[in-house]
Amino acid sequence: MKILITELIWKEGIEELINNGYHVDYDENLWRNREELLKKINNYDALIVRNQTKVDQELLAAGPQLKVIGRLGVGLDNIDIQSAKKMGIPVVYAKNANATSVAEYVLTALLSVSRPLHFADYDVRKGNWDRKTYTGLELAGKTLGLIGLGEISHRVAKRSLSFGMNVIGYDPFIADYDHIVSETGVQVKESLADLLTESDFISLHVPLTPSTKYLISETELQSMRATSYIINTSRGGIVNERDLAAALRRGTIAGAFLDVLEMEPIHPASELLTCSNAVITPHIAGLTQESQIRTSILVAKEVGKVMKNQPSLCVI
Ligand code: NAD
């Protein structure tokens, strides 16, 4: 059986597939060449992608032998799940495999606001010894608002609570008996507006869907505290970037950490690049050495299971 991989995968995942007898063709840049991909897919039994390959109806139809799609990550907005279902092609994703890495990214953002060590170090190396500007603040007692209370938020909440933060959340699909509420102790807000006005830090952990598109726009930014920060590791398009740039420039909010953008790589003319209170990273929140090995092996194993008609708990 033949497997095509169109984006970056760690070698451990490829080894797992080869050791199980699969023929693997791997080209981490194939997602950039749509025409070639459409021609090639015809010969493969499985396709493994990350978040750049557009797995739409056209691509699925061009691969009549496809038995499974593997997604090296969690967000599924680049895959037409409905069409795959209609065509009987299961989609396997890396359930929970990079959640800890994303949670640690969020904690890094919080701590880099509270203790700006790199700025202090930079200043010392310029010959200064300024003990006023870089003193920072404590996270203890501050309020963190989590939008979306799934796997990543659960891990962010546990870590932030251990710093003595108040953790509140908003997720219309969560009930009191869900783990994050009943065992972690996140206080659930009935409305997004309440969360926005009460939080010192807001972190987004929702999928990109029609209901979350531009969930954070001008009105929402206006209701945030002037001293507050927003952290987006979920998906570009959930925050309206033009409205955010305006809010950052006006001082409506204090700052932003953005790991995901509507257009990736970021457009060179993006107004966000001119905002010194925005920290922008190239979609790396979920990418650590550990999470990548975990993700690659997990997806390779689960794709293998589906190919052998065995049950997989990672099928969406
Ligand atoms: P999850 O499915 O466990 O949780 C998502 C939560 O969002 C669910 O509880 C759901 O009820 C909630 N939700 C859905 N619509 C909502 C709405 N309109 N308002 C409030 N809540 C809503 O997902 P997760 O594992 O926590 O991941 C969250 C997102 O993070 C993923 O969809 C993915 O896009 C993104 N992600 C990014 C990276 C990265 O490297 N930056 C890595 C992993 C995941």
PDB file of N, CA and C in Angstrom, residues 207-269:
ATOM      1  N   PRO A 207     -11.909  26.046  17.531  1.00  0.00           N
ATOM      2  CA  PRO A 207     -11.609  25.748  16.127  1.00  0.00           C
ATOM      3  C   PRO A 207     -12.102  26.897  15.244  1.00  0.00           C
ATOM      4  N   LEU A 208     -11.572  26.996  14.030  1.00  0.00           N
ATOM      5  CA  LEU A 208     -12.092  27.992  13.080  1.00  0.00           C
ATOM      6  C   LEU A 208     -13.316  27.388  12.396  1.00  0.00           C
ATOM      7  N   THR A 209     -14.479  27.965  12.663  1.00  0.00           N
ATOM      8  CA  THR A 209     -15.740  27.507  12.062  1.00  0.00           C
ATOM      9  C   THR A 209     -16.512  28.775  11.679  1.00  0.00           C
ATOM     10  N   PRO A 210     -17.632  28.636  10.952  1.00  0.00           N
ATOM     11  CA  PRO A 210     -18.408  29.855  10.642  1.00  0.00           C
ATOM     12  C   PRO A 210     -18.790  30.615  11.921  1.00  0.00           C
ATOM     13  N   SER A 211     -19.003  29.909  13.046  1.00  0.00           N
ATOM     14  CA  SER A 211     -19.436  30.634  14.260  1.00  0.00           C
ATOM     15  C   SER A 211     -18.271  31.291  15.005  1.00  0.00           C
ATOM     16  N   THR A 212     -17.034  30.901  14.711  1.00  0.00           N
ATOM     17  CA  THR A 212     -15.907  31.542  15.407  1.00  0.00           C
ATOM     18  C   THR A 212     -15.155  32.535  14.520  1.00  0.00           C
ATOM     19  N   LYS A 213     -15.526  32.601  13.226  1.00  0.00           N
ATOM     20  CA  LYS A 213     -14.870  33.557  12.328  1.00  0.00           C
ATOM     21  C   LYS A 213     -15.075  34.981  12.869  1.00  0.00           C
ATOM     22  N   TYR A 214     -13.981  35.709  13.033  1.00  0.00           N
ATOM     23  CA  TYR A 214     -14.009  37.078  13.568  1.00  0.00           C
ATOM     24  C   TYR A 214     -14.767  37.181  14.906  1.00  0.00           C
ATOM     25  N   LEU A 215     -14.629  36.115  15.709  1.00  0.00           N
ATOM     26  CA  LEU A 215     -15.251  36.120  17.045  1.00  0.00           C
ATOM     27  C   LEU A 215     -14.759  37.333  17.846  1.00  0.00           C
ATOM     28  N   ILE A 216     -13.485  37.705  17.606  1.00  0.00           N
ATOM     29  CA  ILE A 216     -12.935  38.876  18.287  1.00  0.00           C
ATOM     30  C   ILE A 216     -12.733  39.971  17.246  1.00  0.00           C
ATOM     31  N   SER A 217     -13.633  40.944  17.282  1.00  0.00           N
ATOM     32  CA  SER A 217     -13.579  42.084  16.360  1.00  0.00           C
ATOM     33  C   SER A 217     -13.655  43.366  17.183  1.00  0.00           C
ATOM     34  N   GLU A 218     -13.959  44.475  16.520  1.00  0.00           N
ATOM     35  CA  GLU A 218     -13.879  45.778  17.197  1.00  0.00           C
ATOM     36  C   GLU A 218     -14.679  45.836  18.512  1.00  0.00           C
ATOM     37  N   THR A 219     -15.945  45.381  18.467  1.00  0.00           N
ATOM     38  CA  THR A 219     -16.798  45.471  19.666  1.00  0.00           C
ATOM     39  C   THR A 219     -16.184  44.702  20.836  1.00  0.00           C
ATOM     40  N   GLU A 220     -15.696  43.496  20.543  1.00  0.00           N
ATOM     41  CA  GLU A 220     -15.126  42.667  21.615  1.00  0.00           C
ATOM     42  C   GLU A 220     -13.850  43.312  22.157  1.00  0.00           C
ATOM     43  N   LEU A 221     -13.016  43.846  21.250  1.00  0.00           N
ATOM     44  CA  LEU A 221     -11.762  44.479  21.683  1.00  0.00           C
ATOM     45  C   LEU A 221     -12.056  45.703  22.545  1.00  0.00           C
ATOM     46  N   GLN A 222     -13.100  46.443  22.164  1.00  0.00           N
ATOM     47  CA  GLN A 222     -13.485  47.640  22.929  1.00  0.00           C
ATOM     48  C   GLN A 222     -13.873  47.284  24.354  1.00  0.00           C
ATOM     49  N   SER A 223     -14.441  46.083  24.534  1.00  0.00           N
ATOM     50  CA  SER A 223     -14.907  45.767  25.890  1.00  0.00           C
ATOM     51  C   SER A 223     -13.794  45.165  26.754  1.00  0.00           C
ATOM     52  N   MET A 224     -12.626  44.928  26.177  1.00  0.00           N
ATOM     53  CA  MET A 224     -11.509  44.409  26.984  1.00  0.00           C
ATOM     54  C   MET A 224     -10.870  45.524  27.805  1.00  0.00           C
ATOM     55  N   ARG A 225     -10.132  45.143  28.843  1.00  0.00           N
ATOM     56  CA  ARG A 225      -9.445  46.138  29.681  1.00  0.00           C
ATOM     57  C   ARG A 225      -8.268  46.743  28.919  1.00  0.00           C
ATOM     58  N   ALA A 226      -7.994  48.005  29.186  1.00  0.00           N
ATOM     59  CA  ALA A 226      -6.870  48.675  28.497  1.00  0.00           C
ATOM     60  C   ALA A 226      -5.528  48.051  28.874  1.00  0.00           C
ATOM     61  N   THR A 227      -5.503  47.374  30.014  1.00  0.00           N
ATOM     62  CA  THR A 227      -4.247  46.745  30.477  1.00  0.00           C
ATOM     63  C   THR A 227      -4.156  45.280  30.059  1.00  0.00           C
ATOM     64  N   SER A 228      -5.136  44.806  29.293  1.00  0.00           N
ATOM     65  CA  SER A 228      -5.192  43.366  29.030  1.00  0.00           C
ATOM     66  C   SER A 228      -4.455  42.957  27.754  1.00  0.00           C
ATOM     67  N   TYR A 229      -4.166  41.652  27.700  1.00  0.00           N
ATOM     68  CA  TYR A 229      -3.464  41.057  26.560  1.00  0.00           C
ATOM     69  C   TYR A 229      -4.321  39.959  25.951  1.00  0.00           C
ATOM     70  N   ILE A 230      -4.193  39.785  24.637  1.00  0.00           N
ATOM     71  CA  ILE A 230      -4.887  38.671  23.972  1.00  0.00           C
ATOM     72  C   ILE A 230      -3.843  37.740  23.377  1.00  0.00           C
ATOM     73  N   ILE A 231      -4.100  36.446  23.509  1.00  0.00           N
ATOM     74  CA  ILE A 231      -3.163  35.434  22.992  1.00  0.00           C
ATOM     75  C   ILE A 231      -3.951  34.549  22.026  1.00  0.00           C
ATOM     76  N   ASN A 232      -3.513  34.495  20.781  1.00  0.00           N
ATOM     77  CA  ASN A 232      -4.216  33.628  19.824  1.00  0.00           C
ATOM     78  C   ASN A 232      -3.288  32.553  19.288  1.00  0.00           C
ATOM     79  N   THR A 233      -3.530  31.317  19.771  1.00  0.00           N
ATOM     80  CA  THR A 233      -2.810  30.164  19.214  1.00  0.00           C
ATOM     81  C   THR A 233      -3.780  29.272  18.452  1.00  0.00           C
ATOM     82  N   SER A 234      -5.044  29.727  18.286  1.00  0.00           N
ATOM     83  CA  SER A 234      -6.028  28.802  17.709  1.00  0.00           C
ATOM     84  C   SER A 234      -5.980  28.808  16.176  1.00  0.00           C
ATOM     85  N   ARG A 235      -6.527  29.822  15.555  1.00  0.00           N
ATOM     86  CA  ARG A 235      -6.449  29.934  14.095  1.00  0.00           C
ATOM     87  C   ARG A 235      -6.553  31.401  13.696  1.00  0.00           C
ATOM     88  N   GLY A 236      -5.868  31.766  12.608  1.00  0.00           N
ATOM     89  CA  GLY A 236      -6.064  33.076  12.020  1.00  0.00           C
ATOM     90  C   GLY A 236      -7.504  33.159  11.548  1.00  0.00           C
ATOM     91  N   GLY A 237      -8.062  34.378  11.574  1.00  0.00           N
ATOM     92  CA  GLY A 237      -9.459  34.511  11.131  1.00  0.00           C
ATOM     93  C   GLY A 237     -10.418  34.499  12.311  1.00  0.00           C
ATOM     94  N   ILE A 238      -9.956  34.060  13.481  1.00  0.00           N
ATOM     95  CA  ILE A 238     -10.829  34.109  14.659  1.00  0.00           C
ATOM     96  C   ILE A 238     -10.755  35.522  15.253  1.00  0.00           C
ATOM     97  N   VAL A 239      -9.567  36.135  15.113  1.00  0.00           N
ATOM     98  CA  VAL A 239      -9.422  37.546  15.498  1.00  0.00           C
ATOM     99  C   VAL A 239      -9.402  38.368  14.203  1.00  0.00           C
ATOM    100  N   ASN A 240     -10.165  39.439  14.171  1.00  0.00           N
ATOM    101  CA  ASN A 240     -10.133  40.345  13.022  1.00  0.00           C
ATOM    102  C   ASN A 240      -8.840  41.178  13.113  1.00  0.00           C
ATOM    103  N   GLU A 241      -7.912  40.904  12.196  1.00  0.00           N
ATOM    104  CA  GLU A 241      -6.567  41.478  12.333  1.00  0.00           C
ATOM    105  C   GLU A 241      -6.543  42.999  12.152  1.00  0.00           C
ATOM    106  N   ARG A 242      -7.403  43.499  11.281  1.00  0.00           N
ATOM    107  CA  ARG A 242      -7.422  44.963  11.076  1.00  0.00           C
ATOM    108  C   ARG A 242      -7.906  45.659  12.354  1.00  0.00           C
ATOM    109  N   ASP A 243      -8.984  45.090  12.945  1.00  0.00           N
ATOM    110  CA  ASP A 243      -9.522  45.671  14.186  1.00  0.00           C
ATOM    111  C   ASP A 243      -8.498  45.556  15.314  1.00  0.00           C
ATOM    112  N   LEU A 244      -7.783  44.424  15.333  1.00  0.00           N
ATOM    113  CA  LEU A 244      -6.789  44.227  16.395  1.00  0.00           C
ATOM    114  C   LEU A 244      -5.653  45.242  16.251  1.00  0.00           C
ATOM    115  N   ALA A 245      -5.170  45.432  15.028  1.00  0.00           N
ATOM    116  CA  ALA A 245      -4.076  46.390  14.812  1.00  0.00           C
ATOM    117  C   ALA A 245      -4.506  47.786  15.279  1.00  0.00           C
ATOM    118  N   ALA A 246      -5.754  48.156  14.967  1.00  0.00           N
ATOM    119  CA  ALA A 246      -6.258  49.481  15.373  1.00  0.00           C
ATOM    120  C   ALA A 246      -6.312  49.569  16.906  1.00  0.00           C
ATOM    121  N   ALA A 247      -6.786  48.489  17.541  1.00  0.00           N
ATOM    122  CA  ALA A 247      -6.894  48.486  19.013  1.00  0.00           C
ATOM    123  C   ALA A 247      -5.510  48.561  19.661  1.00  0.00           C
ATOM    124  N   LEU A 248      -4.538  47.878  19.077  1.00  0.00           N
ATOM    125  CA  LEU A 248      -3.174  47.902  19.630  1.00  0.00           C
ATOM    126  C   LEU A 248      -2.570  49.289  19.485  1.00  0.00           C
ATOM    127  N   ARG A 249      -2.842  49.915  18.359  1.00  0.00           N
ATOM    128  CA  ARG A 249      -2.270  51.255  18.111  1.00  0.00           C
ATOM    129  C   ARG A 249      -2.904  52.306  19.019  1.00  0.00           C
ATOM    130  N   ARG A 250      -4.240  52.182  19.192  1.00  0.00           N
ATOM    131  CA  ARG A 250      -4.966  53.160  20.031  1.00  0.00           C
ATOM    132  C   ARG A 250      -4.732  52.942  21.516  1.00  0.00           C
ATOM    133  N   GLY A 251      -4.233  51.747  21.891  1.00  0.00           N
ATOM    134  CA  GLY A 251      -4.076  51.448  23.319  1.00  0.00           C
ATOM    135  C   GLY A 251      -5.378  50.963  23.942  1.00  0.00           C
ATOM    136  N   THR A 252      -6.307  50.493  23.105  1.00  0.00           N
ATOM    137  CA  THR A 252      -7.558  49.920  23.627  1.00  0.00           C
ATOM    138  C   THR A 252      -7.235  48.698  24.478  1.00  0.00           C
ATOM    139  N   ILE A 253      -6.212  47.925  24.041  1.00  0.00           N
ATOM    140  CA  ILE A 253      -5.688  46.827  24.865  1.00  0.00           C
ATOM    141  C   ILE A 253      -4.160  47.000  24.917  1.00  0.00           C
ATOM    142  N   ALA A 254      -3.519  46.267  25.854  1.00  0.00           N
ATOM    143  CA  ALA A 254      -2.077  46.504  26.049  1.00  0.00           C
ATOM    144  C   ALA A 254      -1.201  45.762  25.041  1.00  0.00           C
ATOM    145  N   GLY A 255      -1.643  44.575  24.635  1.00  0.00           N
ATOM    146  CA  GLY A 255      -0.767  43.832  23.731  1.00  0.00           C
ATOM    147  C   GLY A 255      -1.394  42.544  23.225  1.00  0.00           C
ATOM    148  N   ALA A 256      -0.677  41.894  22.291  1.00  0.00           N
ATOM    149  CA  ALA A 256      -1.188  40.650  21.705  1.00  0.00           C
ATOM    150  C   ALA A 256      -0.044  39.702  21.403  1.00  0.00           C
ATOM    151  N   PHE A 257      -0.322  38.419  21.535  1.00  0.00           N
ATOM    152  CA  PHE A 257       0.594  37.362  21.103  1.00  0.00           C
ATOM    153  C   PHE A 257      -0.150  36.583  20.016  1.00  0.00           C
ATOM    154  N   LEU A 258       0.433  36.534  18.841  1.00  0.00           N
ATOM    155  CA  LEU A 258      -0.255  35.901  17.717  1.00  0.00           C
ATOM    156  C   LEU A 258       0.623  34.818  17.109  1.00  0.00           C
ATOM    157  N   ASP A 259       0.173  33.581  17.231  1.00  0.00           N
ATOM    158  CA  ASP A 259       0.928  32.476  16.629  1.00  0.00           C
ATOM    159  C   ASP A 259       0.323  32.073  15.291  1.00  0.00           C
ATOM    160  N   VAL A 260      -0.923  32.520  15.061  1.00  0.00           N
ATOM    161  CA  VAL A 260      -1.644  32.124  13.853  1.00  0.00           C
ATOM    162  C   VAL A 260      -2.225  33.371  13.203  1.00  0.00           C
ATOM    163  N   LEU A 261      -2.239  33.386  11.881  1.00  0.00           N
ATOM    164  CA  LEU A 261      -2.694  34.569  11.157  1.00  0.00           C
ATOM    165  C   LEU A 261      -3.597  34.153  10.014  1.00  0.00           C
ATOM    166  N   GLU A 262      -4.394  35.100   9.557  1.00  0.00           N
ATOM    167  CA  GLU A 262      -5.318  34.783   8.484  1.00  0.00           C
ATOM    168  C   GLU A 262      -4.553  34.357   7.236  1.00  0.00           C
ATOM    169  N   MET A 263      -3.435  35.023   6.999  1.00  0.00           N
ATOM    170  CA  MET A 263      -2.592  34.626   5.878  1.00  0.00           C
ATOM    171  C   MET A 263      -1.234  34.216   6.449  1.00  0.00           C
ATOM    172  N   GLU A 264      -0.812  32.991   6.154  1.00  0.00           N
ATOM    173  CA  GLU A 264       0.490  32.512   6.629  1.00  0.00           C
ATOM    174  C   GLU A 264       1.330  32.057   5.442  1.00  0.00           C
ATOM    175  N   PRO A 265       2.595  32.524   5.319  1.00  0.00           N
ATOM    176  CA  PRO A 265       3.263  33.504   6.167  1.00  0.00           C
ATOM    177  C   PRO A 265       2.539  34.856   6.156  1.00  0.00           C
ATOM    178  N   ILE A 266       2.799  35.668   7.183  1.00  0.00           N
ATOM    179  CA  ILE A 266       2.136  36.964   7.303  1.00  0.00           C
ATOM    180  C   ILE A 266       2.405  37.833   6.075  1.00  0.00           C
ATOM    181  N   HIS A 267       1.375  38.581   5.643  1.00  0.00           N
ATOM    182  CA  HIS A 267       1.543  39.488   4.496  1.00  0.00           C
ATOM    183  C   HIS A 267       2.533  40.589   4.888  1.00  0.00           C
ATOM    184  N   PRO A 268       3.546  40.869   4.054  1.00  0.00           N
ATOM    185  CA  PRO A 268       4.544  41.879   4.425  1.00  0.00           C
ATOM    186  C   PRO A 268       3.929  43.249   4.722  1.00  0.00           C
ATOM    187  N   ALA A 269       2.723  43.503   4.181  1.00  0.00           N
ATOM    188  CA  ALA A 269       2.084  44.804   4.428  1.00  0.00           C
ATOM    189  C   ALA A 269       1.120  44.760   5.615  1.00  0.00           C
TER     190      ALA A 269
END
